[in-house]
Structures are given as structure tokens and as C-alpha cells.
Coordinates of C-alpha atoms in Angstrom, one line a residue:
L1 CA 83.2 52.1 -51.1
T2 CA 84.9 52.5 -47.6
R3 CA 83.0 53.6 -44.3
D4 CA 87.0 53.9 -42.9
V5 CA 87.0 57.8 -41.6
V6 CA 89.5 59.1 -45.3
I7 CA 92.0 61.1 -44.0
T8 CA 93.1 62.7 -48.0
G9 CA 93.1 59.8 -51.6
Q10 CA 94.2 60.6 -54.8
L11 CA 92.3 58.7 -57.7
V12 CA 95.0 56.8 -60.3
N13 CA 93.4 54.9 -63.2
N14 CA 90.9 53.0 -61.6
Y15 CA 91.9 52.5 -58.3
L16 CA 91.5 55.0 -55.3
Y17 CA 94.7 55.4 -52.8
L18 CA 92.8 56.2 -49.1
L19 CA 94.9 57.5 -46.1
T20 CA 92.7 56.5 -43.8
S21 CA 92.7 56.9 -39.6
K22 CA 91.8 53.9 -37.3
S23 CA 91.5 53.8 -33.8
S24 CA 94.7 52.1 -33.3
S25 CA 97.1 53.5 -36.2
D26 CA 96.6 55.1 -39.9
S27 CA 96.0 52.6 -42.9
F28 CA 97.1 53.7 -46.4
Y29 CA 95.2 51.0 -49.2
K30 CA 94.2 51.1 -52.5
L31 CA 90.2 50.3 -53.4
K32 CA 89.1 49.6 -56.6
I33 CA 86.5 52.0 -57.6
D34 CA 83.8 49.4 -58.2
K35 CA 85.1 47.7 -54.4
S36 CA 86.1 44.3 -56.1
E37 CA 89.7 45.2 -54.5
Q38 CA 91.4 46.1 -52.4
V39 CA 95.5 45.9 -51.3
D40 CA 97.2 47.1 -47.8
L41 CA 100.1 49.0 -48.8
A42 CA 100.8 50.6 -45.0
N43 CA 99.8 50.2 -41.7
Y44 CA 101.8 54.6 -41.3
S45 CA 100.6 57.6 -42.8
I46 CA 101.3 57.6 -46.7
N47 CA 99.7 61.0 -48.2
P48 CA 99.1 60.0 -51.7
A49 CA 97.7 63.1 -53.0
C50 CA 101.0 64.3 -55.4
A51 CA 100.6 62.5 -58.2
R52 CA 101.1 62.4 -61.3
N53 CA 101.5 59.7 -64.8
G54 CA 100.7 56.8 -62.2
I55 CA 103.3 58.4 -59.6
I56 CA 102.7 59.5 -55.8
Y57 CA 105.3 61.4 -54.4
Y58 CA 105.1 61.3 -50.7
N59 CA 107.7 62.0 -47.4
G60 CA 108.8 59.8 -45.6
T61 CA 106.7 59.9 -41.7
Q62 CA 108.5 57.1 -40.3
E63 CA 112.4 57.2 -39.4
D64 CA 112.9 60.3 -41.3
H65 CA 111.2 62.9 -43.7
Y66 CA 113.1 62.0 -47.2
L67 CA 111.2 62.0 -50.5
Y68 CA 110.1 59.5 -52.3
T69 CA 107.8 57.6 -55.1
L70 CA 105.2 54.7 -54.5
N71 CA 104.9 54.0 -58.6
T72 CA 101.1 52.9 -58.6
A73 CA 102.1 49.9 -61.9
S74 CA 103.6 47.9 -59.4
D75 CA 102.6 49.5 -55.5
V76 CA 106.2 49.9 -55.6
S77 CA 107.9 52.8 -53.4
S78 CA 111.4 53.9 -53.9
E79 CA 113.6 56.5 -52.2
L80 CA 113.8 59.4 -54.4
W81 CA 115.9 62.3 -52.6
R82 CA 117.2 63.1 -49.3
G83 CA 115.5 66.0 -48.0
N84 CA 113.5 66.8 -45.0
L85 CA 110.5 67.9 -46.4
W86 CA 106.4 68.0 -45.4
Y87 CA 103.3 67.9 -48.0
P88 CA 105.5 67.9 -51.4
C89 CA 103.5 69.5 -54.3
L90 CA 104.9 68.9 -58.0
D91 CA 104.5 71.3 -60.8
G92 CA 106.8 71.1 -63.7
D93 CA 110.1 70.1 -63.1
Y94 CA 109.7 71.2 -59.3
I95 CA 108.7 69.5 -56.6
Y96 CA 107.3 72.3 -53.5
Y97 CA 107.5 71.4 -50.3
M98 CA 107.4 72.8 -46.0
D99 CA 112.1 72.5 -45.2
V100 CA 110.8 70.6 -41.7
A101 CA 115.3 71.9 -40.8
E102 CA 114.2 75.6 -41.0
N103 CA 111.4 76.1 -39.8
Y104 CA 108.6 75.0 -42.0
R105 CA 109.8 77.9 -45.0
L106 CA 108.9 77.1 -48.2
C107 CA 110.9 76.1 -50.4
R108 CA 111.6 74.0 -54.3
Y109 CA 113.4 71.3 -55.2
S110 CA 114.4 70.9 -58.8
L111 CA 114.2 67.2 -60.1
N112 CA 115.9 67.4 -63.7
Q113 CA 118.6 69.3 -62.0
D114 CA 118.8 68.0 -58.4
E115 CA 119.0 71.6 -57.1
V116 CA 117.0 73.3 -54.1
Q117 CA 115.9 77.0 -53.6
V118 CA 114.5 78.8 -50.6
L119 CA 111.3 80.5 -51.8
T120 CA 109.9 82.7 -48.6
N121 CA 111.7 82.3 -44.7
D122 CA 108.2 83.1 -44.0
R123 CA 106.7 80.2 -41.4
V124 CA 103.9 78.3 -43.7
D125 CA 101.1 76.5 -41.8
C126 CA 99.7 75.3 -45.4
F127 CA 100.0 76.2 -48.9
N128 CA 98.6 75.4 -53.2
V129 CA 100.5 75.8 -55.9
G130 CA 99.5 75.9 -59.6
N131 CA 99.2 78.1 -62.8
G132 CA 102.7 80.1 -62.3
Y133 CA 101.7 81.0 -58.5
I134 CA 102.4 79.9 -54.6
Y135 CA 99.2 80.3 -52.3
Y136 CA 100.5 80.4 -48.3
Q137 CA 99.7 80.6 -44.8
K138 CA 101.8 82.2 -43.5
N139 CA 102.4 81.5 -39.2
D140 CA 103.1 84.4 -36.8
S141 CA 102.0 84.5 -33.6
V142 CA 101.6 88.8 -34.1
S143 CA 100.1 89.1 -38.1
P144 CA 99.5 86.2 -39.5
Q145 CA 98.6 86.0 -43.4
L146 CA 97.3 84.7 -46.3
K147 CA 100.3 85.4 -48.9
C148 CA 100.9 85.2 -52.5
M149 CA 103.5 85.5 -54.4
R150 CA 105.8 83.7 -58.3
T151 CA 106.9 80.5 -57.9
D152 CA 110.1 81.7 -58.4
G153 CA 109.4 83.0 -55.2
S154 CA 109.3 86.9 -56.9
D155 CA 106.4 89.5 -56.5
N156 CA 105.5 88.2 -53.1
R157 CA 102.6 89.8 -51.3
V158 CA 99.6 90.1 -48.8
V159 CA 96.2 88.6 -49.5
A160 CA 94.8 88.7 -46.3
E161 CA 95.3 89.5 -42.9
G162 CA 94.5 86.6 -40.1
N163 CA 94.5 82.6 -40.2
Y164 CA 93.1 80.6 -43.0
T165 CA 93.3 77.2 -45.1
N166 CA 92.3 75.0 -46.8
I167 CA 93.8 77.0 -50.4
N168 CA 92.3 75.7 -53.4
M169 CA 92.7 77.0 -56.6
T170 CA 92.3 76.9 -60.5
S171 CA 92.6 78.3 -63.5
H172 CA 91.6 81.8 -63.0
Y173 CA 90.5 82.0 -59.3
V174 CA 91.8 80.6 -55.8
Y175 CA 89.3 80.1 -53.1
F176 CA 90.4 79.6 -49.0
Q177 CA 88.5 80.0 -45.7
A178 CA 89.0 81.3 -42.1
F179 CA 90.1 79.1 -39.6
G180 CA 87.4 77.4 -37.6
D181 CA 85.2 78.7 -40.3
E182 CA 84.0 76.1 -42.4
L183 CA 81.0 77.7 -43.7
T184 CA 82.2 81.0 -45.9
T185 CA 84.2 80.7 -48.7
Y186 CA 86.3 83.4 -49.6
H187 CA 87.7 84.0 -53.6
T188 CA 90.1 85.7 -55.4
P189 CA 91.3 86.0 -58.9
L190 CA 94.6 83.9 -59.6
G191 CA 97.2 86.6 -59.4
G192 CA 95.2 88.9 -57.3
T193 CA 95.1 89.7 -53.6
A194 CA 91.4 91.6 -53.4
Y195 CA 89.1 88.7 -51.7
S196 CA 85.4 88.2 -51.8
V197 CA 83.3 85.9 -50.0
F198 CA 81.8 83.3 -53.3
A199 CA 78.2 83.8 -52.2
P200 CA 77.1 80.7 -54.1
A201 CA 79.2 78.3 -51.7
A202 CA 77.2 80.4 -48.5
E203 CA 74.3 79.9 -50.7

């Protein structure tokens, strides 16, 4: 479909929304799945990873880190909330995000009530949320940890010591990898802390 280096992408109806890297700058465009149409949307970074019902939610990368929406029916962007956030992730009524101004702690913003709740003061490298749980990597030079908690911030527990990334979730399991090791994948039951090597991935 494309030979560009894809940073991240999202399928919305019959279009792929792609953030790609080129020699001079990032490029954001939509590409029809049969390659019959390509529309350039921005020459800077827009992360389309978070989307629901034809709306892409993303943080600003130019003059601010506000929360924006892109309506894929018209490809028109709008400012939604003047937060200072990175990597918004929509789950239910809430936008989960890393708080740029407060050492990348994890928070959530209620779309209906216009309220912010701090979930942890840990500095967060990456996270994923779904089915009532959040799994995140705590950034700590002395004791980095992969941790999990409920979506309201309660029941915070350590899953694994060390640095982990590529956190992916299904309705039953959470999959992740140690930073720097792309050959080994681990998994744990959703809500659990005991983990093991996911053998089918290795095979």
C-alpha cells in the first residue's frame, strides 16, 4: 500500500490514516485501502492511534499539547480540551493520558464532566488501558517497573521489575516485551501479575 516508513496508523472505514516518516519531516495522510486515493492532511506529527466512531483523538505537537479531534467524515480538526497531554487513549467516557506538565504522570479526563483525575504520580514511559485495567511502565532510574491498576487508579500493583514496552491488551490477556528485546514476548492474565513467556510468539 505504501513504501513510506509508517510510525503508526489507524483504519477508519475504507481509509488508512497514516503517520509516516520522511527524510525532511513527518507526514500525515489518508490512503484508501485499494490505493485509489491519497490525501495529504498535515506535514507534522498527528498520531491517529486513538479513534472511535469516525473520530480520531490526538494531542497537539506544534504550538501546544491540547487535545484535538479529527472528524474523518470531513477531515476537519477541532480543539477539544486545553490540557497538556501526551498519548491520549479513549476508554468509555475518559481520555487517559500522560501529563506533560507534571512529569508525565498518568491522568484521565472525563469528556462528560470536564474533570481531571490523577491516577498515579509515577513517571510513565508507556501505557495501555482496557477492560477495567491499566498497564504501564514506571520510569525510574533505580527501580523501573511494569505495573497494573484499575482504571480509577486503585489496586496499584507491580507486574515485573525492569523496563518493558509494547504493551498490548485483549479481553483476557496482556502482552509485553522487555525493552531492547523484540524476540521474547511475555503475557499475563488480565488483572493478574504473574507472567510467563508466550511460547507461540517465540515459535
